[in-house]
Amino acid sequence: MTTISAYAAKSEDGKMAPHEIKRRALGEHDVQIDIQFCGVCHSDLHAVNNDWGNSNYPLVPGHEMIGEVSAVGDKVSNFKVGDTVGVGCMVDSCQTCEACDDHLEQHCLNGATMTYNSKLKDAADDEEDITQGGYSKQVVVNDKFVLKVPKNLDKAAAAPLLCAGITTYSPLHQHGVKEGMTVGVIGLGGLGHMGIKFASAMGAHVVMITTSKEKAEDAKKLGADDVLVTKNEDSMKKWQGKFDFLLNTIPVGHDVNPYLSLLKYNSTMCFVGAIEPLEAVNGATMIGGRKSLAGSLIGGIKETQEMLDFCGEHNVISEIEKIDMKDINDAFERMKSNDVRYRFVIDMQSL
């Protein structure tokens, strides 16, 4: 058992402050990682404020970790000291259910253990029984949930790939996005900017779909071929029925019907942002064009590794702003007003 420095929220006021946590002793299948960078996800903000009503305090957020292996257990063969590795949204699952057998650990039928704010199933007597995340100096993780990071990727800019990256890569990958397809990415933020980069790297004709024409220049720089401003009725008519796939990253409930009209027949819109009820959907639009609505939650470990390898091959990384740990409260306030292009990443050497 090791005591390490961290930053935690102590109550629902969400204010982050220095804190100490205990990490378990290295097990035979464990990898010990000295955390170098940790991305700041909007989920972190929701968790520290108890927006979902399930937060356990003190709470150390952070599930986009990049670091260096500092020790490995006796039965670990695929990692060694000095390796650059990542840890994403999960640190364990049952490994025996149908979902885990299908490499979909995020859908573990017995409940995946998330990287923070998740109840540990078999915590030792002297071990904290709630997982604590990456806003900390070090983490110990089962080797099955540790990921190899391509050496050519900038470490800080690779950190958000562990959540924002896999969240957008997985639906694009699962729905077969490829050259010759027209793909719309709805919403330009932490998720949307990664959706543009991935769809472009997959060879699709990428259209950024936004309510704000001011985002057009940024979208083009990120790899979008066109920009559709939904407030422009003529543009909406022009693009009606043109899209093979829509990736919807809007983080709140909204009217999906105008977007459904953009889909070709027999095509899909997938949600990755709105974890809440949506407004009523016009069934006639879906039935008439055999259109589908789908959802996607991060990705399994196998697919996440595939995503990282894809990023290494195509040099895909996040657009980031590095911050010191002491500035996290200011960063949370800026996130509330969408004042970040496009992800904050904490330099953990500043802790």
Short mmCIF file of C-alpha atoms in Angstrom, two decimals:
data_model
loop_
_atom_site.label_atom_id
_atom_site.label_comp_id
_atom_site.label_asym_id
_atom_site.label_seq_id
_atom_site.Cartn_x
_atom_site.Cartn_y
_atom_site.Cartn_z
CA MET A 1 0.00 0.00 0.00
CA THR A 2 1.36 3.39 -1.04
CA THR A 3 0.14 6.86 -0.10
CA ILE A 4 0.31 9.32 -3.00
CA SER A 5 -0.59 12.93 -3.76
CA ALA A 6 -3.79 13.72 -5.63
CA TYR A 7 -6.46 16.38 -6.14
CA ALA A 8 -9.99 15.63 -4.97
CA ALA A 9 -13.45 17.11 -4.59
CA LYS A 10 -14.55 16.80 -0.97
CA SER A 11 -18.24 17.67 -1.43
CA GLU A 12 -20.92 18.57 -3.98
CA ASP A 13 -19.55 22.09 -4.29
CA GLY A 14 -17.11 20.47 -6.73
CA LYS A 15 -14.10 22.46 -5.54
CA MET A 16 -10.86 20.58 -6.10
CA ALA A 17 -8.11 20.62 -3.47
CA PRO A 18 -4.93 18.70 -2.58
CA HIS A 19 -5.60 15.28 -1.12
CA GLU A 20 -3.82 12.01 -0.37
CA ILE A 21 -5.01 8.57 -1.46
CA LYS A 22 -3.78 5.00 -1.05
CA ARG A 23 -2.88 2.81 -3.97
CA ARG A 24 -2.83 -0.96 -3.54
CA ALA A 25 0.37 -2.97 -3.40
CA LEU A 26 1.51 -4.36 -6.74
CA GLY A 27 -0.18 -7.68 -7.53
CA GLU A 28 1.22 -10.35 -9.81
CA HIS A 29 -0.96 -9.18 -12.74
CA ASP A 30 -0.65 -5.45 -12.00
CA VAL A 31 1.14 -2.59 -13.71
CA GLN A 32 2.25 0.44 -11.68
CA ILE A 33 2.18 3.66 -13.70
CA ASP A 34 3.68 7.05 -12.88
CA ILE A 35 1.09 9.41 -14.38
CA GLN A 36 2.55 12.15 -16.58
CA PHE A 37 -0.58 13.64 -18.16
CA CYS A 38 -4.30 13.38 -17.50
CA GLY A 39 -7.06 14.72 -19.71
CA VAL A 40 -10.00 16.65 -18.28
CA CYS A 41 -13.30 15.15 -19.42
CA HIS A 42 -16.73 16.77 -19.05
CA SER A 43 -17.64 13.64 -17.08
CA ASP A 44 -15.13 14.76 -14.44
CA LEU A 45 -17.07 17.98 -13.98
CA HIS A 46 -20.38 16.12 -13.68
CA ALA A 47 -18.88 13.71 -11.15
CA VAL A 48 -17.35 16.28 -8.81
CA ASN A 49 -20.66 18.19 -8.77
CA ASN A 50 -22.68 15.00 -8.21
CA ASP A 51 -24.81 15.83 -11.25
CA TRP A 52 -25.68 12.15 -11.67
CA GLY A 53 -26.44 11.58 -7.98
CA ASN A 54 -23.92 8.78 -7.44
CA SER A 55 -20.71 10.55 -6.39
CA ASN A 56 -18.66 9.26 -3.46
CA TYR A 57 -16.49 11.82 -1.67
CA PRO A 58 -13.63 12.49 -1.49
CA LEU A 59 -13.53 11.94 -5.26
CA VAL A 60 -10.43 11.99 -7.44
CA PRO A 61 -11.54 12.22 -11.11
CA GLY A 62 -9.56 11.56 -14.27
CA HIS A 63 -9.83 8.69 -16.79
CA GLU A 64 -7.54 9.84 -19.59
CA MET A 65 -4.13 8.90 -18.22
CA ILE A 66 -0.79 8.69 -19.99
CA GLY A 67 2.30 7.70 -18.07
CA GLU A 68 5.36 5.53 -17.72
CA VAL A 69 5.48 2.04 -16.27
CA SER A 70 7.49 2.08 -13.04
CA ALA A 71 6.92 -1.53 -11.89
CA VAL A 72 5.19 -4.72 -13.07
CA GLY A 73 3.87 -7.79 -11.30
CA ASP A 74 5.58 -11.19 -11.57
CA LYS A 75 3.09 -12.54 -14.13
CA VAL A 76 3.03 -9.47 -16.39
CA SER A 77 4.72 -10.20 -19.72
CA ASN A 78 3.40 -7.60 -22.14
CA PHE A 79 4.64 -4.47 -20.32
CA LYS A 80 8.01 -3.49 -18.92
CA VAL A 81 9.44 -0.66 -16.87
CA GLY A 82 9.84 2.46 -19.01
CA ASP A 83 6.97 1.73 -21.41
CA THR A 84 4.63 4.61 -22.27
CA VAL A 85 1.10 3.42 -21.52
CA GLY A 86 -2.43 4.66 -21.09
CA VAL A 87 -5.42 3.94 -18.86
CA GLY A 88 -8.91 4.93 -19.90
CA CYS A 89 -12.39 4.74 -18.43
CA MET A 90 -12.23 1.19 -17.01
CA VAL A 91 -9.83 -0.65 -14.74
CA ASP A 92 -11.61 -4.01 -14.37
CA SER A 93 -14.54 -6.22 -15.39
CA CYS A 94 -15.63 -9.77 -14.62
CA GLN A 95 -13.82 -11.16 -17.70
CA THR A 96 -16.25 -14.11 -17.80
CA CYS A 97 -19.61 -12.83 -19.12
CA GLU A 98 -20.80 -12.73 -22.72
CA ALA A 99 -20.00 -9.02 -23.11
CA CYS A 100 -16.44 -9.46 -21.82
CA ASP A 101 -15.98 -12.47 -24.12
CA ASP A 102 -17.01 -10.18 -26.98
CA HIS A 103 -14.33 -7.63 -25.93
CA LEU A 104 -17.05 -5.23 -24.78
CA GLU A 105 -15.92 -4.84 -21.19
CA GLN A 106 -17.71 -1.48 -20.93
CA HIS A 107 -20.96 -3.47 -21.11
CA CYS A 108 -19.86 -6.15 -18.60
CA LEU A 109 -23.03 -7.94 -17.47
CA ASN A 110 -21.70 -8.03 -13.92
CA GLY A 111 -20.69 -4.37 -13.98
CA ALA A 112 -17.41 -2.92 -15.17
CA THR A 113 -15.20 -1.23 -12.58
CA MET A 114 -14.76 2.33 -13.76
CA THR A 115 -11.52 4.22 -13.24
CA TYR A 116 -12.98 6.46 -10.56
CA ASN A 117 -16.05 6.61 -8.32
CA SER A 118 -16.65 2.88 -8.77
CA LYS A 119 -17.11 0.33 -5.99
CA LEU A 120 -14.28 -2.20 -5.79
CA LYS A 121 -15.57 -5.76 -5.61
CA ASP A 122 -12.74 -7.26 -3.56
CA ALA A 123 -10.94 -4.42 -1.80
CA ALA A 124 -8.42 -5.40 0.86
CA ASP A 125 -9.13 -4.38 4.46
CA ASP A 126 -6.62 -1.52 4.31
CA GLU A 127 -7.50 -0.48 0.74
CA GLU A 128 -9.88 2.26 -0.34
CA ASP A 129 -13.07 0.59 -1.60
CA ILE A 130 -13.91 3.29 -4.18
CA THR A 131 -11.69 3.71 -7.23
CA GLN A 132 -9.80 7.00 -7.52
CA GLY A 133 -8.73 8.46 -10.84
CA GLY A 134 -5.88 10.07 -12.68
CA TYR A 135 -5.64 13.47 -11.00
CA SER A 136 -2.89 11.79 -8.99
CA LYS A 137 0.78 10.87 -9.08
CA GLN A 138 0.45 7.14 -9.66
CA VAL A 139 -1.98 4.31 -10.37
CA VAL A 140 -1.91 0.51 -10.15
CA VAL A 141 -4.00 -1.30 -12.79
CA ASN A 142 -4.55 -4.89 -13.90
CA ASP A 143 -2.48 -5.46 -17.04
CA LYS A 144 -5.58 -6.38 -19.09
CA PHE A 145 -6.74 -2.74 -18.79
CA VAL A 146 -3.43 -1.06 -19.63
CA LEU A 147 -2.90 0.19 -23.19
CA LYS A 148 0.23 0.67 -25.26
CA VAL A 149 0.71 4.19 -26.61
CA PRO A 150 2.49 4.56 -29.98
CA LYS A 151 5.86 6.21 -29.53
CA ASN A 152 5.30 8.81 -32.27
CA LEU A 153 2.31 10.41 -30.50
CA ASP A 154 2.73 13.47 -28.29
CA LYS A 155 1.98 12.19 -24.79
CA ALA A 156 -0.09 15.13 -23.60
CA ALA A 157 -2.16 15.31 -26.78
CA ALA A 158 -2.70 11.55 -26.69
CA ALA A 159 -4.29 11.59 -23.22
CA PRO A 160 -7.84 12.54 -24.38
CA LEU A 161 -7.76 9.64 -26.83
CA LEU A 162 -8.46 7.36 -23.87
CA CYS A 163 -12.01 8.74 -23.61
CA ALA A 164 -12.88 11.36 -26.23
CA GLY A 165 -10.91 9.38 -28.80
CA ILE A 166 -12.46 5.97 -28.29
CA THR A 167 -15.92 7.49 -27.75
CA THR A 168 -15.88 8.84 -31.31
CA TYR A 169 -13.70 6.20 -33.01
CA SER A 170 -15.85 3.27 -31.90
CA PRO A 171 -19.15 4.25 -33.61
CA LEU A 172 -17.33 5.35 -36.77
CA HIS A 173 -15.48 2.04 -36.81
CA GLN A 174 -18.50 -0.10 -35.91
CA HIS A 175 -20.66 1.50 -38.60
CA GLY A 176 -18.02 0.97 -41.28
CA VAL A 177 -17.08 4.54 -42.13
CA LYS A 178 -14.74 4.50 -45.13
CA GLU A 179 -13.70 6.28 -48.31
CA GLY A 180 -16.64 7.28 -50.49
CA MET A 181 -19.04 7.88 -47.59
CA THR A 182 -20.42 11.24 -46.53
CA VAL A 183 -20.26 11.60 -42.75
CA GLY A 184 -21.70 14.38 -40.65
CA VAL A 185 -20.31 15.25 -37.23
CA ILE A 186 -22.88 17.15 -35.18
CA GLY A 187 -21.40 19.53 -32.61
CA LEU A 188 -17.85 20.88 -32.43
CA GLY A 189 -16.38 20.33 -28.98
CA GLY A 190 -14.14 17.82 -27.21
CA LEU A 191 -15.90 14.89 -28.89
CA GLY A 192 -16.82 16.57 -32.16
CA HIS A 193 -13.29 17.67 -32.99
CA MET A 194 -12.09 14.07 -32.59
CA GLY A 195 -14.98 12.83 -34.74
CA ILE A 196 -13.85 15.11 -37.57
CA LYS A 197 -10.25 13.90 -37.31
CA PHE A 198 -11.16 10.22 -37.27
CA ALA A 199 -13.74 10.36 -40.07
CA SER A 200 -11.28 12.31 -42.21
CA ALA A 201 -8.48 9.82 -41.52
CA MET A 202 -10.87 6.99 -42.48
CA GLY A 203 -11.25 8.62 -45.90
CA ALA A 204 -14.82 9.92 -45.64
CA HIS A 205 -16.13 13.23 -46.94
CA VAL A 206 -16.65 14.98 -43.61
CA VAL A 207 -19.21 17.67 -42.94
CA MET A 208 -19.19 19.61 -39.68
CA ILE A 209 -22.81 20.24 -38.62
CA THR A 210 -23.18 23.16 -36.23
CA THR A 211 -25.51 25.95 -35.19
CA SER A 212 -22.64 28.46 -35.29
CA LYS A 213 -21.06 29.69 -38.53
CA GLU A 214 -18.15 31.04 -36.45
CA LYS A 215 -16.91 27.45 -36.04
CA ALA A 216 -16.49 26.91 -39.78
CA GLU A 217 -12.84 27.97 -39.94
CA ASP A 218 -11.85 25.71 -37.04
CA ALA A 219 -13.75 22.80 -38.54
CA LYS A 220 -11.88 23.12 -41.82
CA LYS A 221 -8.53 23.22 -40.00
CA LEU A 222 -9.46 20.01 -38.20
CA GLY A 223 -10.16 18.23 -41.48
CA ALA A 224 -13.80 18.93 -42.37
CA ASP A 225 -14.48 19.19 -46.09
CA ASP A 226 -17.71 21.18 -45.64
CA VAL A 227 -19.65 22.96 -42.92
CA LEU A 228 -23.43 22.85 -42.56
CA VAL A 229 -24.93 25.60 -40.40
CA THR A 230 -28.29 24.24 -39.28
CA LYS A 231 -29.82 27.69 -38.83
CA ASN A 232 -29.57 28.20 -42.59
CA GLU A 233 -32.73 26.68 -44.08
CA ASP A 234 -31.35 26.61 -47.63
CA SER A 235 -28.29 24.68 -46.47
CA MET A 236 -30.45 22.19 -44.58
CA LYS A 237 -32.48 21.57 -47.75
CA LYS A 238 -29.31 21.19 -49.81
CA TRP A 239 -27.97 18.45 -47.53
CA GLN A 240 -31.28 16.64 -47.00
CA GLY A 241 -30.87 12.90 -47.61
CA LYS A 242 -27.13 13.17 -48.32
CA PHE A 243 -25.47 11.54 -45.28
CA ASP A 244 -24.40 7.92 -44.95
CA PHE A 245 -23.77 8.31 -41.22
CA LEU A 246 -24.23 11.00 -38.57
CA LEU A 247 -22.18 11.16 -35.38
CA ASN A 248 -24.16 13.21 -32.87
CA THR A 249 -21.96 14.64 -30.10
CA ILE A 250 -24.43 17.19 -28.67
CA PRO A 251 -24.13 16.73 -24.87
CA VAL A 252 -27.72 17.62 -23.90
CA GLY A 253 -31.24 16.67 -24.87
CA HIS A 254 -32.38 18.23 -28.16
CA ASP A 255 -34.69 17.87 -31.16
CA VAL A 256 -33.23 15.14 -33.36
CA ASN A 257 -35.82 15.32 -36.15
CA PRO A 258 -34.05 17.96 -38.30
CA TYR A 259 -30.94 15.78 -38.28
CA LEU A 260 -32.87 12.65 -39.26
CA SER A 261 -33.94 14.42 -42.45
CA LEU A 262 -30.26 14.69 -43.42
CA LEU A 263 -29.76 10.91 -43.49
CA LYS A 264 -29.92 8.84 -46.64
CA TYR A 265 -32.33 5.90 -46.62
CA ASN A 266 -31.07 2.89 -44.65
CA SER A 267 -28.59 5.04 -42.69
CA THR A 268 -27.86 5.70 -39.02
CA MET A 269 -27.39 8.55 -36.57
CA CYS A 270 -25.41 7.54 -33.48
CA PHE A 271 -25.48 9.40 -30.16
CA VAL A 272 -22.38 9.67 -28.00
CA GLY A 273 -23.04 12.87 -26.06
CA ALA A 274 -26.58 13.17 -24.67
CA ILE A 275 -26.85 10.95 -21.60
CA GLU A 276 -30.39 12.11 -20.86
CA PRO A 277 -33.88 11.97 -22.41
CA LEU A 278 -34.29 13.27 -25.94
CA GLU A 279 -37.25 15.09 -27.42
CA ALA A 280 -39.93 13.09 -29.24
CA VAL A 281 -38.81 11.45 -32.47
CA ASN A 282 -41.05 11.41 -35.54
CA GLY A 283 -41.42 7.72 -36.29
CA ALA A 284 -42.61 8.45 -39.82
CA THR A 285 -39.19 9.86 -40.76
CA MET A 286 -37.47 6.70 -39.56
CA ILE A 287 -39.97 4.26 -41.03
CA GLY A 288 -40.16 6.03 -44.35
CA GLY A 289 -36.43 5.85 -44.93
CA ARG A 290 -35.60 2.77 -42.85
CA LYS A 291 -33.39 5.04 -40.78
CA SER A 292 -31.88 4.08 -37.44
CA LEU A 293 -30.96 5.77 -34.18
CA ALA A 294 -28.12 4.21 -32.22
CA GLY A 295 -25.96 4.88 -29.19
CA SER A 296 -22.36 4.07 -28.33
CA LEU A 297 -20.43 3.99 -25.04
CA ILE A 298 -16.62 4.30 -25.23
CA GLY A 299 -15.19 0.96 -26.47
CA GLY A 300 -13.70 -2.26 -25.19
CA ILE A 301 -10.01 -2.67 -24.44
CA LYS A 302 -9.28 -4.47 -27.74
CA GLU A 303 -10.93 -1.72 -29.78
CA THR A 304 -9.29 1.02 -27.71
CA GLN A 305 -5.88 -0.46 -28.50
CA GLU A 306 -6.86 -0.61 -32.18
CA MET A 307 -7.84 3.07 -31.95
CA LEU A 308 -4.47 4.02 -30.46
CA ASP A 309 -2.65 2.06 -33.18
CA PHE A 310 -4.78 3.83 -35.81
CA CYS A 311 -3.82 7.17 -34.25
CA GLY A 312 -0.16 6.20 -34.39
CA GLU A 313 -0.46 5.25 -38.06
CA HIS A 314 -2.36 8.40 -39.06
CA ASN A 315 -0.85 10.77 -36.47
CA VAL A 316 -4.24 11.60 -34.95
CA ILE A 317 -4.09 13.47 -31.64
CA SER A 318 -6.33 15.84 -29.71
CA GLU A 319 -6.15 19.63 -29.80
CA ILE A 320 -5.27 20.51 -26.23
CA GLU A 321 -4.47 23.22 -23.74
CA LYS A 322 -2.05 22.10 -21.03
CA ILE A 323 -2.70 23.29 -17.49
CA ASP A 324 -1.13 22.88 -14.06
CA MET A 325 -2.98 20.87 -11.43
CA LYS A 326 -3.56 23.97 -9.31
CA ASP A 327 -5.60 25.52 -12.14
CA ILE A 328 -8.19 22.75 -12.35
CA ASN A 329 -10.98 24.77 -10.69
CA ASP A 330 -10.51 27.56 -13.24
CA ALA A 331 -10.50 24.96 -16.01
CA PHE A 332 -13.81 23.54 -14.77
CA GLU A 333 -15.33 27.03 -14.84
CA ARG A 334 -14.08 27.57 -18.37
CA MET A 335 -15.50 24.21 -19.44
CA LYS A 336 -18.93 25.32 -18.26
CA SER A 337 -18.81 28.19 -20.76
CA ASN A 338 -17.19 26.07 -23.54
CA ASP A 339 -14.00 28.12 -23.27
CA VAL A 340 -11.53 25.45 -24.37
CA ARG A 341 -10.22 24.37 -27.79
CA TYR A 342 -10.73 21.47 -27.40
CA ARG A 343 -9.54 19.57 -24.32
CA PHE A 344 -7.68 20.49 -21.16
CA VAL A 345 -4.81 18.20 -20.19
CA ILE A 346 -3.15 18.37 -16.78
CA ASP A 347 0.63 18.19 -16.60
CA MET A 348 0.89 15.91 -13.57
CA GLN A 349 4.46 16.97 -12.87
CA SER A 350 2.83 20.14 -11.54
CA LEU A 351 1.14 18.20 -8.72
#
